[in-house]
Amino acid sequence: LERIVSAVLADASQNPATARTLPPAAFTSKEFYDLEVEKIFKREWLCIGHVSQVAKVGDYFTLDMFGELLLVVRAQDGVRVFSRVCLHRWAPIANGEGNAKAFSCPFHGWTYALDGQLMNAPFMDKREGFDPKSCRLPEVRAEIVESLGLIFITFSDRADSISDQLEDLPDFLKNFRLSELVQVQPAETDAPFNWKILLATGMEAYHHFIAHRETFERTHPTRLSWCENGRKAWTLCHAGAATEMPLTTELPLFPGLRDQEKKFLDLYHIFPMTRLVVYPDAVRFRVVIPDGPTRTRTRAIYLVRPEVAAQAELVKAAFAASQKFSEQAGREDYDASVMQQRGATSALASSGAFSPLEASLWHFAEYVRARIAAN
Ligand code: FES
Ligand SMILES: [Fe+2]
């Protein structure tokens, strides 16, 4: 592990001319993965959802990551995140998603209110001195960034408020009015490669002219892409559109966009684990959940205007029309990621030089290096 960490830190660079990838072992080693969990995922703010996933009181979804079984629920007083492991003998009190008035454990029926308070524990009145009022599900720190409608959590009680760390992200996304959008088309994936590979493949358009010759190169060619300067907690790669040809989802455009915003497909990476692909008509929101060094699950939704989501037929037709394109492009990205994971196992492989078109990946690599270097 020490050898991998020094290789990770050795290539740290503040200069694009010397920007290099992390070493291949950072994508294969179990020890390095465990260090990432400790220094990144157990310490940082993690963007895990959008407010439309818990729009009404009682709406909930569940999320499993890094050994924790979480429940994200809208209680009377706002969105809260709990461990959903029963306080009695640890059965999960909820699964999937839905709307509930309370959560009742399927094992012995202990029942919890939306705010995590134990309300009822059958037959426990026979136990002397047991007071349900003193029992409450462990809560995970959560913050909603209202201007973006995004839900963040952290397992750390030391992390500063996330809003301060996002800098000007809300300005960039202002015209898309993310907080008003609603979810459609939820999807899950499970992939046999490292979480950083999955994110990186979707964070640059450098590969479009080869790996996506028949798909994205036609709509968003490599030559029209460029990256913003990195920020502390996020980065952005613009993929410019080649033609006026219909974009991926073919829904009515968001109202009030600037001309430039109508022509870009913007790839945002909110560190460490969240990707927003911003089209002029929909936003693909993806949470990337590492599960070991070479396994990564993701959960994605599209965010669209509420008046568009209300037209179910329109939404269905738009996604059906673009399905062939997105399936093929998705397969191309999957294959590219598999190739990279395979090569990363080679002992003869070493870190590679980033092209300027991959500055977003360099920003991400520097973020990982800084977190790993921290005490
Ligand atoms: S484990 Fe939940 S009530 Fe027993
Ligand atoms: Fe791609």
GROMACS .gro file of C-alpha atoms and ligand atoms in nm:
model
  380
    1LEU     CA    1   0.000   0.000   0.000
    2GLU     CA    2   0.280   0.242   0.084
    3ARG     CA    3   0.425   0.193  -0.261
    4ILE     CA    4   0.090   0.267  -0.426
    5VAL     CA    5   0.032   0.576  -0.213
    6SER     CA    6   0.374   0.718  -0.298
    7ALA     CA    7   0.310   0.648  -0.666
    8VAL     CA    8  -0.026   0.827  -0.635
    9LEU     CA    9   0.134   1.131  -0.474
   10ALA     CA   10   0.449   1.135  -0.688
   11ASP     CA   11   0.264   1.267  -0.994
   12ALA     CA   12   0.073   1.545  -0.816
   13SER     CA   13   0.082   1.851  -1.040
   14GLN     CA   14  -0.058   2.202  -1.046
   15ASN     CA   15   0.049   2.243  -1.407
   16PRO     CA   16  -0.145   2.097  -1.703
   17ALA     CA   17   0.185   2.037  -1.884
   18THR     CA   18   0.284   1.779  -1.623
   19ALA     CA   19  -0.063   1.639  -1.547
   20ARG     CA   20  -0.065   1.262  -1.513
   21THR     CA   21  -0.317   0.990  -1.431
   22LEU     CA   22  -0.313   0.802  -1.103
   23PRO     CA   23  -0.100   0.487  -1.120
   24PRO     CA   24  -0.278   0.174  -1.248
   25ALA     CA   25  -0.266   0.007  -0.905
   26ALA     CA   26  -0.501   0.278  -0.774
   27PHE     CA   27  -0.768   0.111  -0.988
   28THR     CA   28  -0.705  -0.249  -0.884
   29SER     CA   29  -0.573  -0.263  -0.527
   30LYS     CA   30  -0.804  -0.364  -0.243
   31GLU     CA   31  -0.579  -0.187   0.010
   32PHE     CA   32  -0.594   0.136  -0.185
   33TYR     CA   33  -0.971   0.103  -0.218
   34ASP     CA   34  -1.001   0.064   0.159
   35LEU     CA   35  -0.793   0.379   0.201
   36GLU     CA   36  -1.027   0.564  -0.037
   37VAL     CA   37  -1.326   0.454   0.168
   38GLU     CA   38  -1.160   0.580   0.484
   39LYS     CA   39  -1.019   0.907   0.348
   40ILE     CA   40  -1.277   0.999   0.087
   41PHE     CA   41  -1.612   0.828   0.132
   42LYS     CA   42  -1.624   0.830   0.513
   43ARG     CA   43  -1.510   1.194   0.533
   44GLU     CA   44  -1.642   1.393   0.239
   45TRP     CA   45  -1.987   1.518   0.148
   46LEU     CA   46  -2.150   1.272  -0.092
   47CYS     CA   47  -2.423   1.382  -0.332
   48ILE     CA   48  -2.669   1.093  -0.317
   49GLY     CA   49  -2.997   1.219  -0.456
   50HIS     CA   50  -3.233   1.485  -0.586
   51VAL     CA   51  -3.522   1.631  -0.388
   52SER     CA   52  -3.777   1.504  -0.640
   53GLN     CA   53  -3.696   1.150  -0.523
   54VAL     CA   54  -3.853   1.240  -0.188
   55ALA     CA   55  -4.101   1.508  -0.294
   56LYS     CA   56  -4.387   1.438  -0.050
   57VAL     CA   57  -4.390   1.367   0.322
   58GLY     CA   58  -4.336   0.992   0.364
   59ASP     CA   59  -4.155   0.949   0.030
   60TYR     CA   60  -3.843   0.744   0.079
   61PHE     CA   61  -3.569   0.556  -0.101
   62THR     CA   62  -3.298   0.326   0.026
   63LEU     CA   63  -2.931   0.321  -0.056
   64ASP     CA   64  -2.658   0.075   0.044
   65MET     CA   65  -2.300   0.194   0.047
   66PHE     CA   66  -1.976   0.117   0.228
   67GLY     CA   67  -2.151  -0.134   0.449
   68GLU     CA   68  -2.424   0.108   0.561
   69LEU     CA   69  -2.792   0.049   0.486
   70LEU     CA   70  -2.944   0.394   0.450
   71LEU     CA   71  -3.297   0.528   0.437
   72VAL     CA   72  -3.356   0.870   0.281
   73VAL     CA   73  -3.699   0.996   0.381
   74ARG     CA   74  -3.898   1.318   0.376
   75ALA     CA   75  -4.020   1.361   0.734
   76GLN     CA   76  -4.256   1.639   0.846
   77ASP     CA   77  -3.962   1.871   0.895
   78GLY     CA   78  -3.763   1.793   0.582
   79VAL     CA   79  -3.536   1.534   0.426
   80ARG     CA   80  -3.357   1.311   0.674
   81VAL     CA   81  -3.122   1.019   0.636
   82PHE     CA   82  -3.114   0.726   0.877
   83SER     CA   83  -2.958   0.387   0.916
   84ARG     CA   84  -3.242   0.153   0.832
   85VAL     CA   85  -3.106  -0.130   1.044
   86CYS     CA   86  -3.361  -0.221   1.310
   87LEU     CA   87  -3.253  -0.136   1.664
   88HIS     CA   88  -3.371  -0.477   1.781
   89ARG     CA   89  -3.191  -0.746   1.582
   90TRP     CA   90  -3.078  -0.555   1.273
   91ALA     CA   91  -3.326  -0.647   1.002
   92PRO     CA   92  -3.359  -0.365   0.746
   93ILE     CA   93  -3.687  -0.188   0.820
   94ALA     CA   94  -3.742  -0.077   0.458
   95ASN     CA   95  -3.627  -0.169   0.109
   96GLY     CA   96  -3.659  -0.018  -0.238
   97GLU     CA   97  -3.854   0.304  -0.247
   98GLY     CA   98  -4.207   0.428  -0.194
   99ASN     CA   99  -4.422   0.628   0.042
  100ALA     CA  100  -4.482   0.528   0.403
  101LYS     CA  101  -4.657   0.663   0.711
  102ALA     CA  102  -4.415   0.472   0.931
  103PHE     CA  103  -4.161   0.192   0.893
  104SER     CA  104  -4.243  -0.140   1.046
  105CYS     CA  105  -3.972  -0.404   1.082
  106PRO     CA  106  -4.062  -0.728   0.899
  107PHE     CA  107  -3.904  -0.941   1.176
  108HIS     CA  108  -4.086  -0.854   1.503
  109GLY     CA  109  -4.280  -0.544   1.404
  110TRP     CA  110  -4.095  -0.268   1.582
  111THR     CA  111  -4.231   0.044   1.419
  112TYR     CA  112  -4.051   0.373   1.356
  113ALA     CA  113  -4.189   0.718   1.274
  114LEU     CA  114  -4.060   0.917   0.975
  115ASP     CA  115  -3.823   1.099   1.209
  116GLY     CA  116  -3.658   0.775   1.318
  117GLN     CA  117  -3.832   0.760   1.656
  118LEU     CA  118  -3.936   0.413   1.775
  119MET     CA  119  -4.312   0.434   1.826
  120ASN     CA  120  -4.413   0.081   1.900
  121ALA     CA  121  -4.234  -0.238   2.003
  122PRO     CA  122  -4.484  -0.526   2.039
  123PHE     CA  123  -4.470  -0.722   2.369
  124MET     CA  124  -4.182  -0.510   2.494
  125ASP     CA  125  -4.410  -0.361   2.759
  126LYS     CA  126  -4.351  -0.697   2.931
  127ARG     CA  127  -3.989  -0.603   2.971
  128GLU     CA  128  -3.934  -0.392   3.276
  129GLY     CA  129  -3.802  -0.043   3.221
  130PHE     CA  130  -3.797  -0.054   2.840
  131ASP     CA  131  -3.883   0.289   2.704
  132PRO     CA  132  -3.945   0.316   2.327
  133LYS     CA  133  -3.913   0.694   2.356
  134SER     CA  134  -3.544   0.659   2.424
  135CYS     CA  135  -3.491   0.461   2.101
  136ARG     CA  136  -3.423   0.631   1.771
  137LEU     CA  137  -3.257   0.521   1.447
  138PRO     CA  138  -2.901   0.652   1.407
  139GLU     CA  139  -2.908   0.956   1.181
  140VAL     CA  140  -2.657   1.048   0.912
  141ARG     CA  141  -2.572   1.415   0.861
  142ALA     CA  142  -2.754   1.548   0.556
  143GLU     CA  143  -2.775   1.882   0.379
  144ILE     CA  144  -2.995   1.994   0.093
  145VAL     CA  145  -2.840   2.248  -0.139
  146GLU     CA  146  -3.167   2.426  -0.211
  147SER     CA  147  -3.053   2.614  -0.521
  148LEU     CA  148  -2.968   2.283  -0.688
  149GLY     CA  149  -3.222   2.052  -0.529
  150LEU     CA  150  -2.941   1.812  -0.441
  151ILE     CA  151  -2.919   1.594  -0.130
  152PHE     CA  152  -2.577   1.550   0.028
  153ILE     CA  153  -2.476   1.331   0.320
  154THR     CA  154  -2.158   1.284   0.515
  155PHE     CA  155  -2.045   1.022   0.763
  156SER     CA  156  -1.815   1.282   0.917
  157ASP     CA  157  -1.916   1.523   1.190
  158ARG     CA  158  -1.623   1.750   1.111
  159ALA     CA  159  -1.695   1.831   0.744
  160ASP     CA  160  -1.782   2.198   0.684
  161SER     CA  161  -2.114   2.284   0.522
  162ILE     CA  162  -2.124   2.159   0.162
  163SER     CA  163  -2.274   2.481   0.022
  164ASP     CA  164  -1.947   2.665   0.092
  165GLN     CA  165  -1.747   2.404  -0.094
  166LEU     CA  166  -1.947   2.411  -0.417
  167GLU     CA  167  -1.830   2.766  -0.497
  168ASP     CA  168  -1.998   2.889  -0.817
  169LEU     CA  169  -2.165   2.561  -0.919
  170PRO     CA  170  -2.516   2.706  -0.861
  171ASP     CA  171  -2.432   2.996  -1.099
  172PHE     CA  172  -2.328   2.756  -1.372
  173LEU     CA  173  -2.651   2.560  -1.343
  174LYS     CA  174  -2.884   2.850  -1.269
  175ASN     CA  175  -3.076   2.851  -1.599
  176PHE     CA  176  -3.155   2.481  -1.574
  177ARG     CA  177  -3.343   2.541  -1.246
  178LEU     CA  178  -3.243   2.200  -1.114
  179SER     CA  179  -3.439   2.233  -0.792
  180GLU     CA  180  -3.768   2.248  -0.987
  181LEU     CA  181  -3.703   1.940  -1.199
  182VAL     CA  182  -3.855   1.599  -1.137
  183GLN     CA  183  -3.726   1.248  -1.187
  184VAL     CA  184  -3.820   1.010  -1.470
  185GLN     CA  185  -3.665   0.692  -1.612
  186PRO     CA  186  -3.478   0.553  -1.310
  187ALA     CA  187  -3.212   0.294  -1.395
  188GLU     CA  188  -2.946   0.093  -1.216
  189THR     CA  189  -2.621  -0.054  -1.341
  190ASP     CA  190  -2.359  -0.290  -1.202
  191ALA     CA  191  -2.017  -0.281  -1.366
  192PRO     CA  192  -1.695  -0.483  -1.328
  193PHE     CA  193  -1.454  -0.193  -1.308
  194ASN     CA  194  -1.320   0.063  -1.063
  195TRP     CA  195  -1.544   0.356  -0.967
  196LYS     CA  196  -1.289   0.611  -1.090
  197ILE     CA  197  -1.275   0.444  -1.430
  198LEU     CA  198  -1.651   0.456  -1.460
  199LEU     CA  199  -1.660   0.825  -1.374
  200ALA     CA  200  -1.363   0.921  -1.589
  201THR     CA  201  -1.493   0.753  -1.904
  202GLY     CA  202  -1.798   0.976  -1.884
  203MET     CA  203  -1.608   1.294  -1.800
  204GLU     CA  204  -1.421   1.369  -2.121
  205ALA     CA  205  -1.504   1.389  -2.491
  206TYR     CA  206  -1.147   1.312  -2.601
  207HIS     CA  207  -1.252   0.951  -2.674
  208HIS     CA  208  -1.550   1.047  -2.889
  209PHE     CA  209  -1.367   1.047  -3.226
  210ILE     CA  210  -1.249   0.688  -3.177
  211ALA     CA  211  -1.462   0.502  -2.925
  212HIS     CA  212  -1.788   0.677  -3.024
  213ARG     CA  213  -1.719   0.719  -3.397
  214GLU     CA  214  -2.080   0.641  -3.495
  215THR     CA  215  -2.253   0.794  -3.194
  216PHE     CA  216  -2.124   1.089  -2.991
  217GLU     CA  217  -1.862   1.191  -3.247
  218ARG     CA  218  -2.153   1.274  -3.478
  219THR     CA  219  -2.344   1.477  -3.222
  220HIS     CA  220  -2.066   1.604  -2.991
  221PRO     CA  221  -1.729   1.566  -3.166
  222THR     CA  222  -1.402   1.563  -2.980
  223ARG     CA  223  -1.278   1.879  -3.152
  224LEU     CA  224  -1.559   2.090  -2.996
  225SER     CA  225  -1.490   1.991  -2.635
  226TRP     CA  226  -1.306   2.180  -2.364
  227CYS     CA  227  -1.283   2.185  -1.985
  228GLU     CA  228  -1.341   2.459  -1.729
  229ASN     CA  229  -1.078   2.529  -1.465
  230GLY     CA  230  -1.113   2.286  -1.177
  231ARG     CA  231  -1.297   2.376  -0.858
  232LYS     CA  232  -1.242   2.233  -0.509
  233ALA     CA  233  -1.540   2.000  -0.517
  234TRP     CA  234  -1.633   1.962  -0.884
  235THR     CA  235  -1.519   1.989  -1.243
  236LEU     CA  236  -1.684   2.044  -1.580
  237CYS     CA  237  -1.616   1.930  -1.935
  238HIS     CA  238  -1.817   2.087  -2.217
  239ALA     CA  239  -1.900   1.875  -2.520
  240GLY     CA  240  -2.011   2.110  -2.796
  241ALA     CA  241  -2.283   1.999  -3.038
  242ALA     CA  242  -2.189   1.947  -3.403
  243THR     CA  243  -2.520   2.013  -3.565
  244GLU     CA  244  -2.872   2.122  -3.496
  245MET     CA  245  -2.963   1.754  -3.501
  246PRO     CA  246  -3.192   1.639  -3.220
  247LEU     CA  247  -3.015   1.578  -2.894
  248THR     CA  248  -3.023   1.261  -2.703
  249THR     CA  249  -3.356   1.281  -2.527
  250GLU     CA  250  -3.560   1.482  -2.782
  251LEU     CA  251  -3.779   1.652  -2.525
  252PRO     CA  252  -3.883   2.021  -2.540
  253LEU     CA  253  -3.585   2.240  -2.451
  254PHE     CA  254  -3.559   2.391  -2.103
  255PRO     CA  255  -3.703   2.742  -2.119
  256GLY     CA  256  -3.473   3.039  -2.064
  257LEU     CA  257  -3.141   2.888  -2.173
  258ARG     CA  258  -2.868   3.105  -2.323
  259ASP     CA  259  -2.769   3.019  -2.682
  260GLN     CA  260  -2.452   2.851  -2.570
  261GLU     CA  261  -2.641   2.636  -2.318
  262LYS     CA  262  -2.858   2.503  -2.601
  263LYS     CA  263  -2.551   2.378  -2.785
  264PHE     CA  264  -2.359   2.204  -2.511
  265LEU     CA  265  -2.379   1.874  -2.345
  266ASP     CA  266  -2.212   1.953  -2.015
  267LEU     CA  267  -2.042   1.686  -1.810
  268TYR     CA  268  -2.028   1.780  -1.443
  269HIS     CA  269  -1.852   1.571  -1.185
  270ILE     CA  270  -1.939   1.660  -0.826
  271PHE     CA  271  -1.662   1.490  -0.631
  272PRO     CA  272  -1.635   1.220  -0.538
  273MET     CA  273  -1.920   1.013  -0.676
  274THR     CA  274  -2.183   1.207  -0.868
  275ARG     CA  275  -2.215   1.291  -1.235
  276LEU     CA  276  -2.457   1.532  -1.395
  277VAL     CA  277  -2.488   1.517  -1.772
  278VAL     CA  278  -2.669   1.836  -1.863
  279TYR     CA  279  -2.850   1.839  -2.197
  280PRO     CA  280  -3.060   2.135  -2.312
  281ASP     CA  281  -3.375   1.928  -2.247
  282ALA     CA  282  -3.294   1.690  -1.960
  283VAL     CA  283  -3.034   1.626  -1.695
  284ARG     CA  284  -2.897   1.279  -1.635
  285PHE     CA  285  -2.814   1.247  -1.265
  286ARG     CA  286  -2.599   0.950  -1.167
  287VAL     CA  287  -2.475   0.838  -0.827
  288VAL     CA  288  -2.176   0.608  -0.851
  289ILE     CA  289  -2.147   0.360  -0.565
  290PRO     CA  290  -1.815   0.179  -0.534
  291ASP     CA  291  -1.838  -0.178  -0.409
  292GLY     CA  292  -1.479  -0.298  -0.391
  293PRO     CA  293  -1.187  -0.204  -0.615
  294THR     CA  294  -1.330  -0.355  -0.932
  295ARG     CA  295  -1.703  -0.339  -0.885
  296THR     CA  296  -1.921  -0.031  -0.918
  297ARG     CA  297  -2.294   0.008  -0.899
  298THR     CA  298  -2.472   0.318  -1.024
  299ARG     CA  299  -2.816   0.468  -0.990
  300ALA     CA  300  -2.937   0.714  -1.245
  301ILE     CA  301  -3.245   0.923  -1.309
  302TYR     CA  302  -3.332   1.182  -1.568
  303LEU     CA  303  -3.449   1.519  -1.441
  304VAL     CA  304  -3.699   1.703  -1.658
  305ARG     CA  305  -3.942   1.994  -1.623
  306PRO     CA  306  -4.252   1.896  -1.419
  307GLU     CA  307  -4.482   2.000  -1.705
  308VAL     CA  308  -4.289   1.765  -1.934
  309ALA     CA  309  -4.291   1.477  -1.683
  310ALA     CA  310  -4.669   1.515  -1.659
  311GLN     CA  311  -4.694   1.410  -2.025
  312ALA     CA  312  -4.606   1.044  -1.980
  313GLU     CA  313  -4.658   0.956  -2.348
  314LEU     CA  314  -4.428   1.234  -2.464
  315VAL     CA  315  -4.157   1.123  -2.223
  316LYS     CA  316  -4.194   0.761  -2.326
  317ALA     CA  317  -4.174   0.844  -2.696
  318ALA     CA  318  -3.873   1.072  -2.649
  319PHE     CA  319  -3.674   0.808  -2.462
  320ALA     CA  320  -3.780   0.536  -2.705
  321ALA     CA  321  -3.659   0.752  -2.996
  322SER     CA  322  -3.315   0.796  -2.841
  323GLN     CA  323  -3.287   0.445  -2.697
  324LYS     CA  324  -3.083   0.297  -2.980
  325PHE     CA  325  -2.832   0.579  -2.961
  326SER     CA  326  -2.797   0.567  -2.583
  327GLU     CA  327  -2.769   0.188  -2.575
  328GLN     CA  328  -2.494   0.186  -2.836
  329ALA     CA  329  -2.306   0.477  -2.679
  330GLY     CA  330  -2.343   0.313  -2.337
  331ARG     CA  331  -2.198  -0.010  -2.470
  332GLU     CA  332  -1.905   0.178  -2.621
  333ASP     CA  333  -1.829   0.341  -2.284
  334TYR     CA  334  -1.867   0.009  -2.106
  335ASP     CA  335  -1.621  -0.158  -2.345
  336ALA     CA  336  -1.374   0.130  -2.306
  337SER     CA  337  -1.391   0.099  -1.929
  338VAL     CA  338  -1.341  -0.278  -1.943
  339MET     CA  339  -1.033  -0.228  -2.162
  340GLN     CA  340  -0.887   0.020  -1.916
  341GLN     CA  341  -0.954  -0.202  -1.614
  342ARG     CA  342  -0.790  -0.494  -1.791
  343GLY     CA  343  -0.475  -0.299  -1.874
  344ALA     CA  344  -0.453  -0.155  -1.524
  345THR     CA  345  -0.363  -0.499  -1.384
  346SER     CA  346  -0.032  -0.498  -1.573
  347ALA     CA  347   0.279  -0.461  -1.360
  348LEU     CA  348   0.448  -0.298  -1.659
  349ALA     CA  349   0.183  -0.024  -1.681
  350SER     CA  350   0.245   0.317  -1.526
  351SER     CA  351   0.069   0.654  -1.501
  352GLY     CA  352  -0.015   0.822  -1.832
  353ALA     CA  353  -0.004   1.182  -1.958
  354PHE     CA  354  -0.340   1.362  -1.972
  355SER     CA  355  -0.439   1.550  -2.287
  356PRO     CA  356  -0.568   1.906  -2.232
  357LEU     CA  357  -0.910   1.770  -2.338
  358GLU     CA  358  -0.902   1.558  -2.021
  359ALA     CA  359  -0.839   1.842  -1.777
  360SER     CA  360  -1.156   1.733  -1.594
  361LEU     CA  361  -0.990   1.397  -1.522
  362TRP     CA  362  -0.677   1.569  -1.406
  363HIS     CA  363  -0.883   1.780  -1.162
  364PHE     CA  364  -1.041   1.461  -1.030
  365ALA     CA  365  -0.701   1.289  -0.995
  366GLU     CA  366  -0.567   1.589  -0.801
  367TYR     CA  367  -0.875   1.577  -0.577
  368VAL     CA  368  -0.805   1.209  -0.500
  369ARG     CA  369  -0.435   1.285  -0.438
  370ALA     CA  370  -0.517   1.568  -0.197
  371ARG     CA  371  -0.761   1.350   0.000
  372ILE     CA  372  -0.517   1.059   0.016
  373ALA     CA  373  -0.237   1.295   0.130
  374ALA     CA  374  -0.454   1.439   0.411
  375ASN     CA  375  -0.404   1.302   0.763
  376FES     S1  376  -3.525  -0.718   1.419
  376FES    FE1  377  -3.662  -0.557   1.387
  376FES     S2  378  -3.819  -0.598   1.525
  376FES    FE2  379  -3.680  -0.756   1.563
  377FE      FE  380  -1.812   0.800  -2.371
   0.00000   0.00000   0.00000
